[in-house]
Every structure is written in structure tokens, then in C-alpha cells.
Amino acid sequence: MQQKMNRIMFLVLGLIIGIGGTMMFGSHKAAQPVVVTGIQTPADMKSTSVLVEAKFQERLDSLSQTADNLNRKVSSSKTELQKAKHDNKVLLELVDTLLAHSAQTTDTAAKLAQCDSLGATVQELIVTTNLKDSLYEDMTTALQAQVSNKDSVISTQQERYNVLRLSFDQSLAQQDLLTAQHLGLEHKLKGFKIKNKLLSAGVCIISGIAAYQFIHQQH
């Protein structure tokens, strides 16, 4: 009977040693820090997002200022062009009038005076025509710049959207990674709890056997 009890005790003791050794090595392995790459803290992610947004906003503010300048330039060119077109029309009518009067005048002195007036008016007409053409060119250039500026605004907005979308996707991927790691740690924790229960049960069995033997030997 004593030998049988000793065998049982040694068996349980061996189980306890095996479980304890497994827990010791498992605990040593689990104690090693988990290496995680590409993980940013929420504070770092927020800081990066704020910096990126500030840069895009700075670019958009600059494009907005350029748009305002172009709008003023186009508006000014339109006003000047309207004036140039009006002056050009008046001079054309004056040239027609001087030509008609010159055709009807027979006096040589009067014809010479009208020719001088006609010559000066034609010179003014040439100046206003050149000014009108220049204003048309300036307005065309300004309108083209407006279109280019609007394209830049659209491009910048699209780029900002893509960057923010990428940041959002990275945040989701990071959350998925952290969730997977959390589930892995929970699984390991459950394993440790089971081993602890087995070890506690073994210790209780050994204690019971030892107490039984002690009481038996006393009798």
C-alpha cells in the first residue's frame, strides 16, 4: 500500500514538475517584448495629420490669393477694354465724318486743315486699336491663368483627399493589427490560466497525499 501511494505521489510530482517547467519556459518566451513595425501612437498620427493638413491649406491659401489677383486683373482689363472699344468707335466715326467733309470741301486751305485733323485722328485711332489688341491679349492670358489656377486647386484638393484617405487606411490597418495581437495575447493568457489551475490541482493532490501519509503514520 505504501509503495502504491509513493508511486502515485511521484507520478503527480512528475506532472507538476512538467507543467511547472512548461510554464516557466512559456512565461520566459512570452515575457519577450512583441516587436511591432509600422505602428504609430494616436498622438503621432494626429501630429502628422495636422502638419499635412497645414501644408495643403497653405497651398490652397496661396492658390486662393492668386485667384483673387487674377480676378482683379481680369475685371480691370474688362473695364479698360470697354473704354478702349468706346474710344476706338468714336474715333472711327470721327474719321468717317472728316472724310465726308473733306470730300464736300472745295477750298484748298480747308481741305489741308481737314487733312491735318484726319491725320491726327487716324494716329489716335491706331493707338486705341493697338491698346485694344493689347488688352485683349492681356485678358486672354489672365483667363488662361485662371483656368490653370482652378486646375491647380482641383489637383491639390484631390491630392489632399488621397493623402487623408491613405492615412485613414493606415489607421484601420493598424487597428486590425492591434486587434489581432490582442486576441493572440488573450489566447496565451487563457493557456496560462489553464496551466495554473492544473498546477494548483497537482499541489492540492500532493498536499492531500502527504497529509494522509502523515496521519496514517501517526496511527
CSV table of C-alpha atoms in Angstrom, one decimal:
chain,number,residue,atom,x,y,z
A,1,MET,CA,0.0,0.0,0.0
A,2,GLN,CA,2.8,2.4,0.9
A,3,GLN,CA,4.6,1.7,-2.4
A,4,LYS,CA,1.4,2.3,-4.3
A,5,MET,CA,1.0,5.7,-2.6
A,6,ASN,CA,4.6,6.6,-3.3
A,7,ARG,CA,4.1,5.8,-6.9
A,8,ILE,CA,1.1,8.0,-7.1
A,9,MET,CA,2.9,10.8,-5.3
A,10,PHE,CA,5.9,10.5,-7.7
A,11,LEU,CA,3.5,10.5,-10.7
A,12,VAL,CA,1.7,13.6,-9.6
A,13,LEU,CA,5.0,15.2,-8.6
A,14,GLY,CA,6.3,14.5,-12.1
A,15,LEU,CA,3.2,16.1,-13.7
A,16,ILE,CA,3.7,19.1,-11.5
A,17,ILE,CA,7.3,19.4,-12.5
A,18,GLY,CA,6.4,19.0,-16.2
A,19,ILE,CA,3.7,21.6,-16.0
A,20,GLY,CA,5.8,24.0,-14.0
A,21,GLY,CA,8.7,23.6,-16.4
A,22,THR,CA,6.4,24.3,-19.4
A,23,MET,CA,5.0,27.4,-17.6
A,24,MET,CA,8.5,28.6,-16.8
A,25,PHE,CA,9.7,28.3,-20.4
A,26,GLY,CA,6.4,29.5,-21.8
A,27,SER,CA,6.5,32.5,-19.4
A,28,HIS,CA,10.1,33.2,-20.4
A,29,LYS,CA,9.2,33.2,-24.0
A,30,ALA,CA,6.0,35.3,-23.5
A,31,ALA,CA,8.0,37.8,-21.5
A,32,GLN,CA,9.9,38.9,-24.6
A,33,PRO,CA,8.6,42.2,-25.9
A,34,VAL,CA,6.5,41.9,-29.0
A,35,VAL,CA,8.1,43.6,-32.0
A,36,VAL,CA,5.6,45.7,-33.9
A,37,THR,CA,6.7,47.6,-37.0
A,38,GLY,CA,4.8,50.5,-38.6
A,39,ILE,CA,2.8,51.3,-35.5
A,40,GLN,CA,2.2,55.0,-34.6
A,41,THR,CA,0.7,56.3,-31.4
A,42,PRO,CA,-2.5,58.2,-31.7
A,43,ALA,CA,-0.6,61.4,-30.8
A,44,ASP,CA,1.9,60.9,-33.6
A,45,MET,CA,-0.8,60.2,-36.1
A,46,LYS,CA,-2.6,63.3,-35.1
A,47,SER,CA,0.5,65.4,-35.2
A,48,THR,CA,1.4,64.1,-38.7
A,49,SER,CA,-2.2,64.7,-39.9
A,50,VAL,CA,-2.1,68.3,-38.6
A,51,LEU,CA,1.2,69.0,-40.3
A,52,VAL,CA,0.0,67.5,-43.6
A,53,GLU,CA,-3.3,69.4,-43.5
A,54,ALA,CA,-1.5,72.7,-42.7
A,55,LYS,CA,0.8,72.3,-45.7
A,56,PHE,CA,-2.2,71.6,-48.0
A,57,GLN,CA,-4.1,74.6,-46.5
A,58,GLU,CA,-1.1,76.8,-47.1
A,59,ARG,CA,-1.0,75.7,-50.8
A,60,LEU,CA,-4.7,76.3,-51.1
A,61,ASP,CA,-4.5,79.7,-49.5
A,62,SER,CA,-1.7,80.7,-51.9
A,63,LEU,CA,-3.9,79.5,-54.9
A,64,SER,CA,-6.8,81.4,-53.5
A,65,GLN,CA,-4.7,84.6,-53.3
A,66,THR,CA,-3.6,84.0,-56.9
A,67,ALA,CA,-7.2,83.6,-57.9
A,68,ASP,CA,-8.2,86.9,-56.3
A,69,ASN,CA,-5.3,88.7,-58.1
A,70,LEU,CA,-6.4,87.2,-61.4
A,71,ASN,CA,-10.0,88.1,-60.8
A,72,ARG,CA,-9.0,91.8,-60.1
A,73,LYS,CA,-6.8,91.8,-63.2
A,74,VAL,CA,-9.5,90.4,-65.5
A,75,SER,CA,-12.0,92.9,-64.0
A,76,SER,CA,-9.6,95.8,-64.6
A,77,SER,CA,-8.8,94.6,-68.1
A,78,LYS,CA,-12.5,94.4,-68.9
A,79,THR,CA,-13.0,98.0,-67.8
A,80,GLU,CA,-10.1,99.3,-69.8
A,81,LEU,CA,-11.1,97.2,-72.8
A,82,GLN,CA,-14.6,98.7,-72.7
A,83,LYS,CA,-13.1,102.2,-72.6
A,84,ALA,CA,-10.7,101.4,-75.4
A,85,LYS,CA,-13.5,100.0,-77.6
A,86,HIS,CA,-15.6,103.1,-76.9
A,87,ASP,CA,-12.7,105.4,-77.8
A,88,ASN,CA,-12.0,103.4,-80.9
A,89,LYS,CA,-15.6,103.6,-82.0
A,90,VAL,CA,-15.7,107.3,-81.5
A,91,LEU,CA,-12.5,107.8,-83.5
A,92,LEU,CA,-13.8,105.6,-86.3
A,93,GLU,CA,-16.9,107.8,-86.5
A,94,LEU,CA,-14.8,110.9,-86.4
A,95,VAL,CA,-12.6,109.6,-89.3
A,96,ASP,CA,-15.7,108.9,-91.4
A,97,THR,CA,-17.1,112.4,-90.6
A,98,LEU,CA,-13.8,114.0,-91.6
A,99,LEU,CA,-13.6,112.0,-94.8
A,100,ALA,CA,-17.1,113.0,-95.7
A,101,HIS,CA,-16.5,116.7,-95.0
A,102,SER,CA,-13.2,116.6,-96.9
A,103,ALA,CA,-15.0,115.2,-100.0
A,104,GLN,CA,-17.5,118.0,-99.9
A,105,THR,CA,-15.0,120.8,-99.3
A,106,THR,CA,-13.6,122.6,-102.4
A,107,ASP,CA,-11.5,125.2,-100.6
A,108,THR,CA,-7.8,124.2,-100.6
A,109,ALA,CA,-7.0,125.7,-97.2
A,110,ALA,CA,-10.0,124.0,-95.6
A,111,LYS,CA,-9.0,120.7,-97.3
A,112,LEU,CA,-5.5,121.0,-95.8
A,113,ALA,CA,-6.9,121.7,-92.4
A,114,GLN,CA,-9.2,118.7,-92.6
A,115,CYS,CA,-6.4,116.5,-93.8
A,116,ASP,CA,-4.3,117.5,-90.8
A,117,SER,CA,-7.3,116.8,-88.5
A,118,LEU,CA,-7.9,113.5,-90.3
A,119,GLY,CA,-4.2,112.5,-89.9
A,120,ALA,CA,-4.2,113.2,-86.2
A,121,THR,CA,-7.4,111.3,-85.7
A,122,VAL,CA,-6.1,108.3,-87.6
A,123,GLN,CA,-3.0,108.3,-85.4
A,124,GLU,CA,-5.2,108.3,-82.3
A,125,LEU,CA,-7.2,105.5,-83.9
A,126,ILE,CA,-4.1,103.5,-84.4
A,127,VAL,CA,-3.1,104.0,-80.8
A,128,THR,CA,-6.5,103.0,-79.4
A,129,THR,CA,-6.6,100.0,-81.8
A,130,ASN,CA,-3.2,98.8,-80.6
A,131,LEU,CA,-4.3,99.3,-77.0
A,132,LYS,CA,-7.5,97.4,-77.6
A,133,ASP,CA,-5.5,94.5,-79.1
A,134,SER,CA,-3.0,94.5,-76.2
A,135,LEU,CA,-5.9,94.5,-73.7
A,136,TYR,CA,-7.4,91.5,-75.5
A,137,GLU,CA,-4.1,89.7,-75.2
A,138,ASP,CA,-3.8,90.5,-71.5
A,139,MET,CA,-7.3,89.3,-70.8
A,140,THR,CA,-6.7,86.1,-72.8
A,141,THR,CA,-3.6,85.4,-70.7
A,142,ALA,CA,-5.3,86.2,-67.5
A,143,LEU,CA,-8.2,83.9,-68.4
A,144,GLN,CA,-5.8,81.1,-69.2
A,145,ALA,CA,-4.1,81.7,-65.9
A,146,GLN,CA,-7.5,81.5,-64.1
A,147,VAL,CA,-8.2,78.1,-65.7
A,148,SER,CA,-4.7,76.9,-64.8
A,149,ASN,CA,-5.1,78.1,-61.2
A,150,LYS,CA,-8.5,76.3,-60.9
A,151,ASP,CA,-6.9,73.1,-62.2
A,152,SER,CA,-4.2,73.5,-59.5
A,153,VAL,CA,-6.9,73.9,-56.9
A,154,ILE,CA,-8.7,70.8,-58.0
A,155,SER,CA,-5.4,68.9,-58.2
A,156,THR,CA,-4.4,70.0,-54.7
A,157,GLN,CA,-7.8,69.1,-53.3
A,158,GLN,CA,-7.6,65.6,-54.9
A,159,GLU,CA,-4.1,65.2,-53.6
A,160,ARG,CA,-5.2,66.1,-50.1
A,161,TYR,CA,-8.1,63.7,-50.3
A,162,ASN,CA,-5.7,60.9,-51.4
A,163,VAL,CA,-3.3,61.6,-48.5
A,164,LEU,CA,-6.1,61.7,-45.9
A,165,ARG,CA,-7.6,58.5,-47.4
A,166,LEU,CA,-4.2,56.8,-47.2
A,167,SER,CA,-3.8,58.0,-43.6
A,168,PHE,CA,-7.3,56.6,-42.8
A,169,ASP,CA,-6.5,53.3,-44.4
A,170,GLN,CA,-3.2,53.0,-42.5
A,171,SER,CA,-5.1,53.8,-39.2
A,172,LEU,CA,-7.6,51.0,-40.0
A,173,ALA,CA,-4.7,48.5,-40.8
A,174,GLN,CA,-3.0,49.5,-37.5
A,175,GLN,CA,-6.3,48.8,-35.6
A,176,ASP,CA,-6.6,45.4,-37.3
A,177,LEU,CA,-3.0,44.6,-36.3
A,178,LEU,CA,-3.5,45.6,-32.7
A,179,THR,CA,-6.8,43.7,-32.5
A,180,ALA,CA,-5.0,40.5,-33.9
A,181,GLN,CA,-2.2,41.0,-31.3
A,182,HIS,CA,-4.8,41.5,-28.5
A,183,LEU,CA,-6.6,38.2,-29.5
A,184,GLY,CA,-3.2,36.4,-29.5
A,185,LEU,CA,-2.4,37.7,-26.1
A,186,GLU,CA,-5.8,36.7,-24.8
A,187,HIS,CA,-5.3,33.2,-26.2
A,188,LYS,CA,-1.9,32.9,-24.4
A,189,LEU,CA,-3.4,34.2,-21.2
A,190,LYS,CA,-6.1,31.5,-21.3
A,191,GLY,CA,-3.4,28.9,-21.7
A,192,PHE,CA,-1.5,30.2,-18.7
A,193,LYS,CA,-4.7,30.2,-16.6
A,194,ILE,CA,-5.3,26.5,-17.5
A,195,LYS,CA,-1.7,25.6,-16.6
A,196,ASN,CA,-2.1,27.4,-13.3
A,197,LYS,CA,-5.2,25.5,-12.5
A,198,LEU,CA,-3.6,22.2,-13.3
A,199,LEU,CA,-0.5,23.2,-11.2
A,200,SER,CA,-2.8,24.2,-8.3
A,201,ALA,CA,-4.7,20.9,-8.6
A,202,GLY,CA,-1.4,19.0,-8.5
A,203,VAL,CA,-0.2,20.8,-5.5
A,204,CYS,CA,-3.5,20.1,-3.7
A,205,ILE,CA,-3.2,16.4,-4.6
A,206,ILE,CA,0.4,16.2,-3.3
A,207,SER,CA,-0.6,18.1,-0.1
A,208,GLY,CA,-3.5,15.7,0.4
A,209,ILE,CA,-1.4,12.6,-0.1
A,210,ALA,CA,1.3,14.0,2.2
A,211,ALA,CA,-1.3,14.8,4.9
A,212,TYR,CA,-2.8,11.3,4.5
A,213,GLN,CA,0.5,9.6,4.9
A,214,PHE,CA,1.4,11.8,7.9
A,215,ILE,CA,-1.9,10.9,9.7
A,216,HIS,CA,-1.6,7.3,8.7
A,217,GLN,CA,2.0,7.1,10.1
A,218,GLN,CA,0.9,8.7,13.4
A,219,HIS,CA,-1.6,5.8,13.9
